[in-house]
Coordinates of C-alpha atoms in Angstrom, one line a residue:
Chain Y
Q242 CA 0.3 -0.2 -0.4
V243 CA 2.5 2.6 1.5
S244 CA 4.2 1.7 -2.2
A245 CA 1.8 2.2 -4.0
A246 CA 1.3 6.0 -2.5
L247 CA 5.3 7.0 -2.5
K248 CA 4.6 5.6 -6.4
E249 CA 1.4 8.0 -6.9
G250 CA 3.4 10.8 -4.8
R251 CA 1.2 10.9 -2.1
V252 CA 3.7 10.4 0.4
T253 CA 7.6 11.5 -0.9
P254 CA 10.4 8.7 0.5
T255 CA 12.0 11.7 3.2
E256 CA 8.3 12.5 4.7
L257 CA 8.1 8.6 5.1
C258 CA 11.6 8.3 6.4
Q259 CA 11.2 11.7 8.2
R260 CA 8.0 9.6 10.0
C261 CA 9.7 6.6 10.5
L262 CA 13.1 8.3 12.8
S263 CA 10.4 10.3 15.0
L264 CA 8.5 7.8 16.0
I265 CA 11.7 5.4 16.6
K266 CA 12.7 8.4 19.0
S267 CA 9.1 8.4 21.0
T268 CA 8.4 4.6 20.9
K269 CA 13.0 4.9 22.2
F270 CA 11.6 3.0 25.8
L271 CA 10.7 0.2 23.7
N272 CA 14.7 -0.1 23.6
A273 CA 14.7 -1.8 19.7
Y274 CA 17.3 -0.3 19.0
I275 CA 20.6 -0.6 19.5
T276 CA 22.1 1.8 16.4
V277 CA 19.9 4.3 14.3
A278 CA 21.2 5.4 11.1
E279 CA 19.6 8.8 11.0
E280 CA 22.0 10.7 8.9
T281 CA 22.7 7.8 6.2
A282 CA 18.2 6.6 6.3
L283 CA 18.0 10.1 5.5
K284 CA 20.3 10.6 1.8
Q285 CA 19.0 7.0 1.2
A286 CA 15.5 8.1 1.1
E287 CA 16.4 11.1 -1.1
E288 CA 18.2 9.2 -3.5
S289 CA 15.1 7.8 -3.5
E290 CA 12.5 10.3 -3.9
K291 CA 14.7 11.2 -6.7
R292 CA 14.5 8.2 -8.9
Y293 CA 10.4 8.6 -7.4
R294 CA 10.4 12.0 -9.3
R295 CA 12.2 10.8 -12.7
G296 CA 9.1 8.2 -12.5
Q297 CA 12.3 5.5 -12.5
P298 CA 12.4 3.5 -9.2
L299 CA 13.6 0.6 -8.4
G300 CA 11.2 -1.5 -7.5
V301 CA 8.7 -2.5 -4.8
L302 CA 11.2 -2.2 -2.3
D303 CA 12.5 2.0 -3.0
G304 CA 12.5 3.7 -0.5
I305 CA 10.3 2.5 2.1
P306 CA 12.4 2.1 5.8
V307 CA 13.4 -1.3 6.6
A308 CA 15.4 -1.9 10.1
V309 CA 17.9 -5.2 10.2
K310 CA 19.1 -7.0 13.5
D311 CA 22.4 -6.5 14.5
N312 CA 24.5 -9.2 13.7
F313 CA 23.9 -8.6 10.5
N314 CA 27.4 -6.8 8.8
T315 CA 26.3 -3.2 7.5
A316 CA 29.6 -1.0 6.3
G317 CA 29.7 2.0 8.2
I318 CA 27.7 1.1 10.9
E319 CA 28.4 -0.5 13.7
T320 CA 27.3 -4.3 14.7
T321 CA 28.1 -5.6 17.5
C322 CA 25.0 -8.6 18.8
A323 CA 24.4 -6.8 21.7
S324 CA 27.7 -7.8 23.2
N325 CA 30.9 -6.4 24.5
M326 CA 32.8 -8.4 22.6
L327 CA 31.6 -6.0 19.6
K328 CA 31.4 -2.9 21.0
G329 CA 31.8 -0.1 18.5
Y330 CA 32.7 -2.8 15.7
I331 CA 31.9 -0.9 13.0
S332 CA 31.2 -3.5 9.9
P333 CA 33.1 -2.8 6.5
Y334 CA 31.2 -4.8 4.6
N335 CA 27.5 -5.4 4.1
A336 CA 26.2 -8.9 4.4
T337 CA 24.2 -10.8 0.9
V338 CA 21.1 -9.9 1.9
V339 CA 21.5 -6.0 3.4
Q340 CA 23.3 -5.5 0.6
K341 CA 20.2 -7.0 -1.9
L342 CA 17.9 -4.5 0.3
L343 CA 19.8 -1.7 -1.0
D344 CA 20.1 -2.4 -4.0
Q345 CA 16.3 -2.3 -4.3
G346 CA 16.4 1.0 -3.5
A347 CA 15.2 0.8 0.7
V348 CA 15.8 3.0 3.3
L349 CA 17.8 1.1 6.2
L350 CA 17.1 2.9 9.4
G351 CA 19.2 1.1 11.5
K352 CA 20.2 -1.9 13.6
T353 CA 17.5 -3.7 16.3
N354 CA 18.1 -5.4 19.6
L355 CA 18.6 -8.9 20.4
D356 CA 19.9 -11.4 22.7
E357 CA 24.0 -11.2 23.0
F358 CA 24.8 -13.4 19.5
A359 CA 21.2 -14.2 18.7
M360 CA 21.4 -16.7 22.0
G361 CA 18.1 -16.8 24.2
S362 CA 14.0 -16.5 23.3
G363 CA 13.4 -13.3 25.1
S364 CA 15.5 -10.2 23.5
T365 CA 16.5 -9.8 27.2
D366 CA 20.3 -11.5 27.4
G367 CA 22.0 -8.6 26.1
V368 CA 24.1 -6.1 27.2
F369 CA 22.2 -2.8 26.2
G370 CA 19.2 -4.5 27.9
P371 CA 16.1 -6.5 27.1
V372 CA 13.4 -5.3 24.4
R373 CA 10.0 -4.1 25.1
N374 CA 6.7 -5.7 23.1
P375 CA 5.2 -2.7 22.3
W376 CA 1.6 -4.7 22.8
S377 CA 2.8 -3.1 27.3
Y378 CA 1.6 -0.1 25.8
S379 CA -1.5 -1.5 23.8
R380 CA -4.6 0.0 24.4
Q381 CA -6.1 -3.9 24.3
Y382 CA -3.8 -5.3 27.0
K383 CA -4.1 -2.4 29.1
E384 CA -7.7 -2.5 29.0
K385 CA -7.5 -6.8 29.9
S386 CA -4.8 -6.0 32.7
V387 CA -5.8 -5.7 36.5
P388 CA -5.0 -1.9 37.7
K389 CA -2.6 -1.4 39.5
S390 CA -2.8 0.9 41.8
D391 CA 0.5 2.9 41.0
S392 CA 2.1 4.5 38.2
K393 CA 5.1 2.5 38.7
A394 CA 3.6 -1.4 38.9
E395 CA 2.1 -0.6 36.1
E396 CA 5.6 -0.3 34.6
S397 CA 6.5 -3.0 35.6
N398 CA 3.7 -4.8 34.0
W399 CA 5.7 -4.8 30.3
V400 CA 5.6 -8.0 28.7
I401 CA 9.0 -9.0 26.0
T402 CA 9.1 -9.6 23.0
G403 CA 10.4 -13.2 22.9
G404 CA 14.0 -13.9 20.7
S405 CA 16.8 -13.7 19.9
S406 CA 15.5 -10.8 16.7
G407 CA 12.8 -8.9 19.0
G408 CA 14.3 -5.9 18.3
S409 CA 12.5 -6.3 15.0
A410 CA 9.6 -7.6 15.7
A411 CA 9.0 -4.8 17.5
A412 CA 10.1 -2.3 14.7
V413 CA 7.7 -4.0 12.9
S414 CA 5.0 -3.9 15.5
S415 CA 5.3 -0.2 16.3
F416 CA 5.4 1.4 13.2
T417 CA 8.4 2.2 12.8
C418 CA 9.8 0.4 9.9
F419 CA 8.1 -1.8 7.9
A420 CA 10.2 -4.5 7.3
A421 CA 13.0 -6.0 9.4
L422 CA 15.3 -8.7 9.2
G423 CA 16.2 -11.5 12.5
S424 CA 18.3 -14.7 12.2
D425 CA 16.0 -17.9 12.9
T426 CA 18.3 -20.9 13.9
G427 CA 15.9 -22.3 16.4
G428 CA 13.3 -20.2 15.6
S429 CA 14.3 -16.7 17.2
T430 CA 12.2 -14.9 13.9
R431 CA 9.3 -17.3 14.5
N432 CA 8.6 -16.6 18.1
P433 CA 9.2 -12.8 18.7
A434 CA 6.6 -12.5 15.5
A435 CA 4.3 -14.8 16.9
H436 CA 5.1 -12.3 20.8
C437 CA 4.7 -9.1 18.6
G438 CA 1.6 -10.0 16.3
V439 CA 3.5 -9.4 12.7
V440 CA 4.4 -12.1 10.5
G441 CA 7.6 -13.7 11.3
L442 CA 9.5 -16.1 7.8
K443 CA 11.6 -18.5 8.1
P444 CA 13.1 -19.5 4.7
T445 CA 14.4 -23.1 3.4
Y446 CA 18.2 -23.5 4.5
G447 CA 20.2 -23.0 1.5
L448 CA 17.3 -20.3 0.3
I449 CA 19.0 -17.5 1.7
S450 CA 22.8 -16.2 1.8
R451 CA 24.3 -16.1 5.2
H452 CA 27.2 -14.2 4.2
G453 CA 27.1 -11.5 6.2
L454 CA 25.7 -12.7 8.9
I455 CA 27.7 -13.3 12.2
P456 CA 27.3 -17.6 12.7
L457 CA 25.4 -19.4 15.4
V458 CA 25.6 -22.7 13.6
N459 CA 26.1 -22.8 10.7
S460 CA 24.0 -25.7 9.8
M461 CA 21.2 -24.6 10.8
D462 CA 21.2 -20.4 11.0
V463 CA 18.7 -18.8 8.2
P464 CA 17.8 -14.8 7.8
G465 CA 14.6 -14.4 8.7
I466 CA 11.8 -11.6 7.8
L467 CA 9.6 -9.9 9.3
T468 CA 6.9 -8.2 8.3
R469 CA 2.8 -7.2 9.2
C470 CA 1.2 -9.1 6.4
V471 CA 1.7 -12.0 4.7
D472 CA 2.8 -10.2 1.2
D473 CA 5.2 -7.7 2.5
A474 CA 7.0 -11.2 3.6
A475 CA 7.1 -13.0 0.3
V476 CA 8.0 -9.1 -1.8
V477 CA 11.4 -8.9 1.1
L478 CA 11.9 -13.0 -0.3
G479 CA 11.9 -12.2 -3.6
S480 CA 14.5 -9.8 -3.1
L481 CA 16.8 -11.2 -1.3
A482 CA 16.9 -15.7 -2.3
G483 CA 18.6 -17.1 -4.8
H484 CA 22.0 -18.1 -4.6
D485 CA 25.1 -15.9 -3.8
P486 CA 28.5 -17.4 -5.0
K487 CA 29.9 -16.1 -1.1
D488 CA 28.0 -18.3 0.6
S489 CA 27.8 -22.0 -0.9
T490 CA 25.6 -23.5 1.5
T491 CA 23.0 -22.0 -0.7
I492 CA 21.6 -23.7 -3.4
Q493 CA 22.2 -22.7 -7.3
D494 CA 18.8 -22.8 -8.9
N495 CA 17.3 -20.7 -10.6
F496 CA 15.5 -18.5 -7.9
K497 CA 11.8 -16.8 -9.4
P498 CA 10.5 -14.3 -7.3
F499 CA 6.3 -14.6 -7.2
E500 CA 3.6 -12.8 -6.3
L501 CA 0.8 -14.5 -4.2
P502 CA -2.3 -15.9 -5.7
N503 CA -5.4 -15.3 -3.9
L504 CA -6.3 -18.2 -2.4
S505 CA -10.4 -19.1 -2.7
D506 CA -10.5 -22.9 -3.2
V507 CA -8.4 -25.1 -0.4
S508 CA -10.4 -28.5 -1.0
K509 CA -7.0 -29.4 -2.8
L510 CA -4.9 -29.1 0.2
S511 CA -3.5 -30.9 3.2
I512 CA -3.1 -29.8 6.5
G513 CA -0.9 -32.4 8.8
I514 CA -1.8 -31.9 12.6
P515 CA 1.5 -33.1 14.5
K516 CA 0.0 -34.6 17.3
E517 CA 3.6 -34.4 19.4
Y518 CA 3.4 -30.6 19.4
H519 CA 0.0 -30.7 22.2
A520 CA 3.6 -30.0 24.2
P521 CA 3.3 -30.4 27.9
G522 CA 2.7 -26.8 29.0
L523 CA 1.1 -25.3 25.7
S524 CA -2.0 -22.8 26.9
S525 CA -6.0 -24.1 27.0
E526 CA -6.0 -20.2 25.3
I527 CA -3.9 -22.1 21.8
L528 CA -4.8 -25.2 21.9
A529 CA -8.8 -23.6 21.7
L530 CA -7.5 -21.5 19.1
W531 CA -5.3 -24.8 17.2
S532 CA -8.6 -26.4 17.1
K533 CA -10.0 -23.7 15.7
A534 CA -8.1 -23.0 12.6
A535 CA -8.0 -27.0 11.9
D536 CA -11.4 -26.7 11.4
L537 CA -11.2 -23.3 9.5
F538 CA -9.4 -25.2 6.7
K539 CA -11.7 -28.4 7.5
N540 CA -14.6 -25.9 6.2
A541 CA -13.2 -24.8 3.6
G542 CA -13.2 -28.3 1.9
A543 CA -9.1 -28.5 3.4
K544 CA -8.0 -32.6 4.4
V545 CA -7.6 -32.0 8.0
I546 CA -5.8 -35.0 9.0
E547 CA -3.7 -36.0 12.5
V548 CA -0.1 -37.0 11.7
S549 CA 2.7 -37.9 13.6
L550 CA 6.4 -37.3 14.0
P551 CA 7.6 -39.4 16.8
H552 CA 10.7 -37.5 18.0
T553 CA 9.6 -34.0 18.5
C554 CA 10.2 -33.9 22.0
Y555 CA 14.1 -35.1 20.9
S556 CA 14.5 -31.5 18.9
I557 CA 15.8 -29.9 21.5
V558 CA 18.0 -31.9 23.2
C559 CA 19.6 -32.5 20.2
Y560 CA 19.7 -28.4 19.8
H561 CA 21.3 -28.4 22.5
V562 CA 24.2 -30.4 21.8
L563 CA 25.1 -29.4 18.1
C564 CA 24.4 -25.8 19.0
T565 CA 26.3 -25.7 21.5
A566 CA 28.8 -27.7 19.8
E567 CA 29.2 -25.3 16.7
V568 CA 29.2 -22.3 18.8
A569 CA 32.3 -23.2 20.3
S570 CA 34.1 -23.5 16.7
N571 CA 31.8 -20.2 16.1
M572 CA 33.4 -17.7 18.8
A573 CA 36.7 -19.3 18.7
R574 CA 37.7 -15.7 16.0
F575 CA 36.8 -13.8 18.6
D576 CA 39.8 -13.3 20.2
G577 CA 40.5 -9.5 20.9
L578 CA 43.6 -9.4 17.1
E579 CA 41.6 -8.4 13.9
Y580 CA 38.8 -6.6 16.0
G581 CA 36.2 -6.1 18.5
H582 CA 37.4 -5.5 21.6
R583 CA 40.7 -6.5 23.2
S584 CA 42.0 -6.7 26.6
D585 CA 45.0 -4.8 28.0
M586 CA 46.3 -8.3 29.3
N587 CA 49.4 -8.2 27.6
K588 CA 51.9 -11.4 28.6
S589 CA 50.3 -13.8 26.4
T590 CA 48.4 -14.9 23.2
E591 CA 46.6 -17.2 25.3
S592 CA 46.4 -15.2 28.4
M593 CA 45.3 -12.4 26.5
Y594 CA 42.8 -14.1 24.4
A595 CA 40.9 -15.6 27.4
A596 CA 40.8 -12.5 29.4
T597 CA 39.7 -10.6 26.5
R598 CA 37.2 -13.6 25.9
R599 CA 36.2 -13.1 29.4
E600 CA 35.5 -9.7 29.6
G601 CA 33.8 -9.8 26.4
F602 CA 31.6 -12.4 26.5
N603 CA 28.5 -12.3 28.8
D604 CA 27.2 -15.5 30.9
V605 CA 25.4 -17.1 28.6
V606 CA 27.5 -16.9 25.9
R607 CA 30.3 -18.7 27.9
G608 CA 28.3 -21.2 28.9
R609 CA 27.4 -22.0 25.9
I610 CA 31.0 -22.1 25.0
L611 CA 32.0 -24.5 27.6
S612 CA 29.3 -27.5 27.5
G613 CA 29.9 -27.3 22.7
N614 CA 33.6 -27.9 23.8
Y615 CA 32.6 -30.3 26.3
F616 CA 30.6 -32.4 23.9
L617 CA 33.6 -32.6 21.1
L618 CA 35.7 -33.8 24.0
K619 CA 37.1 -36.8 22.4
Q620 CA 35.6 -39.0 24.6
N621 CA 32.5 -37.6 24.3
Y622 CA 32.7 -36.7 20.6
E623 CA 30.4 -40.3 19.9
N624 CA 28.4 -40.2 22.7
Y625 CA 27.1 -36.9 22.5
F626 CA 27.7 -34.9 19.5
I627 CA 27.5 -37.7 16.3
K628 CA 24.5 -39.0 18.4
A629 CA 22.9 -35.8 18.7
Q630 CA 23.6 -35.6 14.4
K631 CA 22.1 -39.4 14.4
V632 CA 18.9 -37.7 16.0
R633 CA 18.9 -35.1 13.7
R634 CA 18.8 -37.4 11.5
L635 CA 15.3 -39.1 12.5
I636 CA 14.0 -35.3 12.9
A637 CA 14.4 -35.7 9.4
N638 CA 13.3 -38.1 8.0
D639 CA 9.9 -37.5 10.6
F640 CA 9.2 -34.5 7.9
V641 CA 10.6 -35.9 4.3
K642 CA 7.9 -39.0 5.9
V643 CA 5.2 -36.7 6.7
F644 CA 5.3 -34.4 4.0
R645 CA 5.4 -38.1 1.4
S646 CA 2.5 -39.5 2.7
G647 CA 0.5 -36.6 1.4
V648 CA 0.6 -33.7 3.3
D649 CA 1.1 -30.1 1.9
I650 CA 1.4 -28.0 4.9
L651 CA 1.6 -28.6 8.4
L652 CA -0.6 -26.4 11.4
T653 CA 1.1 -26.2 14.3
P654 CA 1.2 -23.4 17.2
T655 CA 4.5 -21.5 17.6
T656 CA 5.1 -20.4 21.3
L657 CA 3.3 -22.6 24.3
S658 CA 1.2 -19.5 25.8
D659 CA 1.2 -15.6 25.0
A660 CA 4.4 -13.2 26.1
V661 CA 5.5 -12.9 29.5
P662 CA 6.3 -10.5 31.7
Y663 CA 10.2 -9.5 31.9
M664 CA 9.6 -9.6 35.3
E665 CA 8.6 -13.7 35.5
F666 CA 10.8 -14.5 32.2
I667 CA 14.4 -13.8 34.8
K668 CA 12.5 -15.8 37.2
E669 CA 14.3 -18.4 35.1
D670 CA 17.5 -19.3 33.5
N671 CA 18.4 -18.5 29.8
R672 CA 19.0 -22.0 29.0
T673 CA 16.0 -23.2 30.5
R674 CA 13.8 -21.1 29.3
S675 CA 14.9 -21.2 25.9
A676 CA 14.4 -25.7 26.0
Q677 CA 11.2 -24.0 26.8
D678 CA 9.7 -21.4 24.3
D679 CA 12.4 -23.2 21.3
I680 CA 10.3 -26.5 21.7
L681 CA 7.2 -25.4 18.4
T682 CA 9.5 -23.7 16.5
Q683 CA 12.7 -26.0 16.4
A684 CA 12.5 -29.4 14.6
A685 CA 12.5 -26.4 11.3
N686 CA 15.9 -25.5 11.5
M687 CA 16.6 -29.1 12.7
A688 CA 15.0 -30.6 9.5
G689 CA 15.9 -27.0 7.4
L690 CA 11.9 -26.3 6.1
P691 CA 10.5 -23.4 6.2
A692 CA 7.9 -22.2 9.0
I693 CA 6.3 -19.1 9.1
N694 CA 4.1 -17.8 11.8
V695 CA 0.5 -15.7 11.3
P696 CA -0.9 -13.3 13.6
T697 CA -3.8 -15.3 15.0
A698 CA -5.5 -14.2 17.2
L699 CA -5.9 -11.9 21.0
S700 CA -5.6 -13.5 24.1
E701 CA -7.7 -12.7 26.9
R702 CA -4.1 -10.9 28.5
G703 CA -5.0 -8.7 25.1
L704 CA -1.7 -10.0 23.6
P705 CA -0.7 -12.0 20.2
V706 CA -0.6 -15.7 19.7
G707 CA 0.2 -17.0 17.0
L708 CA 0.0 -19.8 14.5
Q709 CA 3.1 -21.7 12.2
F710 CA 2.3 -23.2 9.6
I711 CA 6.2 -25.5 8.5
G712 CA 6.4 -26.0 4.1
R713 CA 8.1 -28.5 2.0
S714 CA 11.7 -27.5 0.8
F715 CA 12.1 -24.2 -1.3
Q716 CA 8.2 -24.9 -1.2
E717 CA 7.9 -21.3 -0.3
K718 CA 4.8 -20.3 -3.1
Q719 CA 2.8 -22.6 -1.5
L720 CA 3.8 -22.1 2.1
L721 CA 2.8 -18.2 1.3
T722 CA -0.6 -18.2 -0.8
V723 CA -1.3 -20.9 2.5
A724 CA -0.8 -18.2 4.6
K725 CA -1.3 -15.8 2.9
W726 CA -5.3 -17.9 2.6
F727 CA -5.3 -17.8 6.6
E728 CA -4.3 -14.6 7.8
N729 CA -7.0 -13.3 5.3
Q730 CA -9.2 -15.2 7.5
V731 CA -8.6 -14.9 10.7
K732 CA -8.5 -10.7 10.3
F733 CA -5.3 -10.0 13.3
P734 CA -6.8 -6.7 14.6
M735 CA -4.2 -3.7 14.2
I736 CA -2.8 -2.6 17.6
Q737 CA -3.8 0.8 19.2
L738 CA -0.8 1.8 20.5
E739 CA -0.6 4.7 23.0
V740 CA 2.2 6.8 23.2
K741 CA 3.2 9.2 24.7
R742 CA 5.1 12.6 23.2
H743 CA 4.3 11.8 19.2
D744 CA 3.4 13.4 16.9
H745 CA -0.4 13.5 15.5
D746 CA 0.9 12.7 11.4
A747 CA 3.6 9.3 12.7
F748 CA 0.4 7.8 13.0
Q749 CA -1.2 8.7 10.3
H750 CA 0.5 5.9 8.2
Q751 CA -1.1 3.0 10.8
K752 CA -4.0 3.7 7.4
S753 CA -1.0 2.2 4.9
A754 CA -0.1 -0.2 7.4
S755 CA 1.6 -2.7 4.2
F756 CA 3.8 -1.7 1.1
S757 CA 2.8 -3.5 -1.1
Chain X
Q43 CA 28.7 -38.9 37.5
K44 CA 30.2 -35.0 38.7
V45 CA 32.7 -33.8 35.9
T46 CA 35.8 -34.2 36.9
V47 CA 38.3 -31.1 37.9
E48 CA 40.6 -31.7 35.7
V49 CA 38.0 -31.5 33.2
L50 CA 36.8 -28.5 33.8
D51 CA 40.7 -27.4 33.3
H52 CA 41.1 -29.2 29.8
L53 CA 37.6 -27.2 29.3
E54 CA 39.4 -23.4 30.4
H55 CA 42.1 -24.4 28.1
L56 CA 40.0 -25.2 24.7
A57 CA 37.8 -23.3 25.4
L58 CA 39.7 -20.0 27.0
V59 CA 37.5 -18.9 28.8
D60 CA 36.7 -19.5 32.3
F61 CA 33.5 -20.3 34.3
R62 CA 33.7 -18.0 36.7
D63 CA 32.2 -19.5 39.7
A64 CA 30.1 -22.0 41.2
E65 CA 26.7 -21.4 38.7
G66 CA 29.3 -21.5 35.6
V67 CA 29.7 -25.2 36.2
E68 CA 26.8 -26.0 37.6
R69 CA 25.2 -24.7 34.7
L70 CA 27.6 -27.6 32.8
Q71 CA 27.2 -29.9 35.2
K72 CA 23.5 -29.3 34.0
A73 CA 23.7 -29.0 30.4
I74 CA 25.2 -32.3 30.1
Q75 CA 22.4 -33.7 32.7
F76 CA 20.0 -32.5 29.8
A77 CA 21.9 -33.9 27.0
D78 CA 22.1 -36.9 28.7
Q79 CA 18.4 -37.5 27.4
L80 CA 20.0 -38.0 23.7
H81 CA 20.9 -42.0 24.9
D82 CA 17.0 -42.3 25.3
V83 CA 17.2 -42.4 21.7
N84 CA 17.4 -45.7 19.0
T85 CA 20.4 -45.1 16.7
D86 CA 20.9 -48.0 15.8
G87 CA 22.0 -48.2 11.6
V88 CA 21.1 -44.1 11.2
E89 CA 24.3 -42.5 9.6
P90 CA 24.9 -39.1 11.5
M91 CA 23.2 -36.0 10.0
D92 CA 25.9 -33.5 9.2
S93 CA 23.5 -30.7 6.6
V94 CA 20.5 -31.2 4.9
L95 CA 21.9 -30.2 2.2
E96 CA 23.4 -33.3 2.2
D97 CA 21.9 -34.8 -1.1
R98 CA 23.0 -31.4 -3.0
C99 CA 26.7 -31.4 -4.8
L100 CA 28.6 -28.7 -2.9
Y101 CA 30.6 -26.5 -6.0
L102 CA 33.7 -24.4 -7.0
R103 CA 33.3 -21.9 -9.5
G104 CA 36.5 -20.4 -10.7
D105 CA 40.1 -19.8 -9.1
D106 CA 40.3 -16.0 -10.3
V107 CA 39.9 -13.6 -7.6
T108 CA 37.2 -11.1 -7.5
E109 CA 38.0 -8.9 -4.5
G110 CA 40.5 -7.6 -1.6
N111 CA 43.2 -5.2 -1.9
C112 CA 41.1 -3.8 1.2
T113 CA 44.4 -4.1 4.2
N114 CA 43.2 0.1 5.7
E115 CA 40.2 -1.3 6.1
L116 CA 40.2 -4.5 7.8
L117 CA 43.1 -3.0 10.1
K118 CA 40.4 0.0 10.8
N119 CA 38.8 -2.1 13.6
A120 CA 42.7 -3.4 14.9
R121 CA 43.3 -2.3 17.8
E122 CA 47.5 -3.5 18.1
K123 CA 48.5 -2.8 15.0
V124 CA 52.2 -2.4 13.3
E125 CA 52.6 -1.0 9.8
E126 CA 50.0 -3.8 8.0
Y127 CA 50.7 -6.6 10.3
F128 CA 48.0 -7.2 13.2
V129 CA 49.9 -7.6 16.7
A130 CA 49.8 -10.2 19.7
P131 CA 51.2 -10.0 22.6
P132 CA 54.7 -13.5 22.6
G133 CA 53.3 -17.0 21.5
N134 CA 54.3 -20.6 21.8
I135 CA 53.3 -20.1 25.8
P136 CA 50.8 -21.9 27.7
L137 CA 48.3 -20.6 29.7
P138 CA 49.5 -21.4 33.6
K139 CA 48.9 -24.6 35.1
L140 CA 45.6 -24.3 38.1
E141 CA 47.6 -24.1 40.4
E142 CA 49.0 -20.4 39.4
R143 CA 45.8 -19.6 37.9
E144 CA 44.1 -16.6 38.9
T145 CA 40.7 -19.1 38.3
F146 CA 37.2 -20.1 40.7
L147 CA 38.2 -23.6 40.2
Q148 CA 41.1 -23.8 42.2
S149 CA 38.6 -23.7 45.3
S150 CA 36.6 -26.5 44.1

């Protein structure tokens, strides 16, 4: 919608950019952004404006303000991964996906907040502090919360965004940008998307380049896309997907960007409901919503059947071992010599490395490195690492069997419950939380399959709940088509954000919430 | 079984990261306990999976130089450098042994 507005001259890229920048300032308390690249964004907006005036926009994304998670390298802009290890690190290059967005004329507003090195499911463990869910400040949430006696108690009632791409999800949810990049290794894009009421797409592993994405788990990481509607996600996917010679894990098949058809007939679809996703701890609300969604498809004529993915319960344990092992390897590059934090300790290289890493990494990161090293010890390699790789194959095979049996798409919940208040979330440690929260999203990363969160309804507390669709490898078009149909059926409500001291103009573009 | 101090010390050397405090050691213990659940799964005859793209061929591109000459850019982020060198403290000096190191493990 906003893209059409830009084309027709109803709004200019610089106006759009300024409104977003001012909204970012008004919503600073959300802590969604680590770095705001005001000057470069305005310059990009000006360039875009010149192109529109000449009648030669680069495409649908020209002039569209976007945000990027702070674990993607962005040339000339600080990239921190929310860690002391990379504070002050100015990337010398753009990640391929960032470059692609800029080549399409997108306006990069800034870098968003995350859990340190994308490890976590709350966006609460970064050095710049936690991200607040914009829905904490929505009329819908406030109406449902028990009135507090003093404003201070109300202040501390805010809920988390989920993670680890919480900043990106919050940025999209609060209208400060039209699309954002996240990363997804265990659910890090879909989890915050569900809690913040936005669309979160995890593409098939190998479809989008990871060059420039600071790696966590090389065999599972993918860049994630966060937008306010499924059509927008398809547009962004179209501009990002495709082979990259700089990333040898991208497939060489030709990728053709697609527009999503408006599905009217779902009778040829077969929707699978994996019974193991009725996980312990799943809230009765979400269970009911899941059931309702299945009925929605059934009543529209689709075939809805229960399926089984028997190894689902082991995916978190498997992930735990493989993730820590790959993390131990990937974090080895941070030694203080070439970039990032460097300790003053000078006695020897080893002691300098040790001190640098002690000073630079938080407990979560250090914990994972040490666990990973444990599982990789000679005496443990076979029993833990290789064993986990075998279990991974079993998990991936579960999906293959189900899809081979004629199921087109799987429908599952995305999270166990709606967003919890921050004060409650921090009562448990990071690893426990991740183990609990990743359970529904993790297996898709194990198998490399595409998955998407579609905001479905508001919970009793007035907070967003989303449902997840998982598709066949590289069948994003089918996945997104079904997701779009579902989105049109549920008509998820728009957030009624109550922000003090904002300029009224900023909310005019609530009317043009999407850009496609 | 509890992880021995020797193994913990070995891990600190390998990872070049220290346990800092009792919580750190406890965290590892819990992690191992958690991972032990893997042994409940029967994986007889199952091959380990390294990559979901294992059915495809890894390819090679032509041996042509397409980028480079960015020495200045790369040196900008390093703290200690001399001309075009990254400067490191002296190497080949192993991390001090447990007894001589300032590590939490000494007390355990």
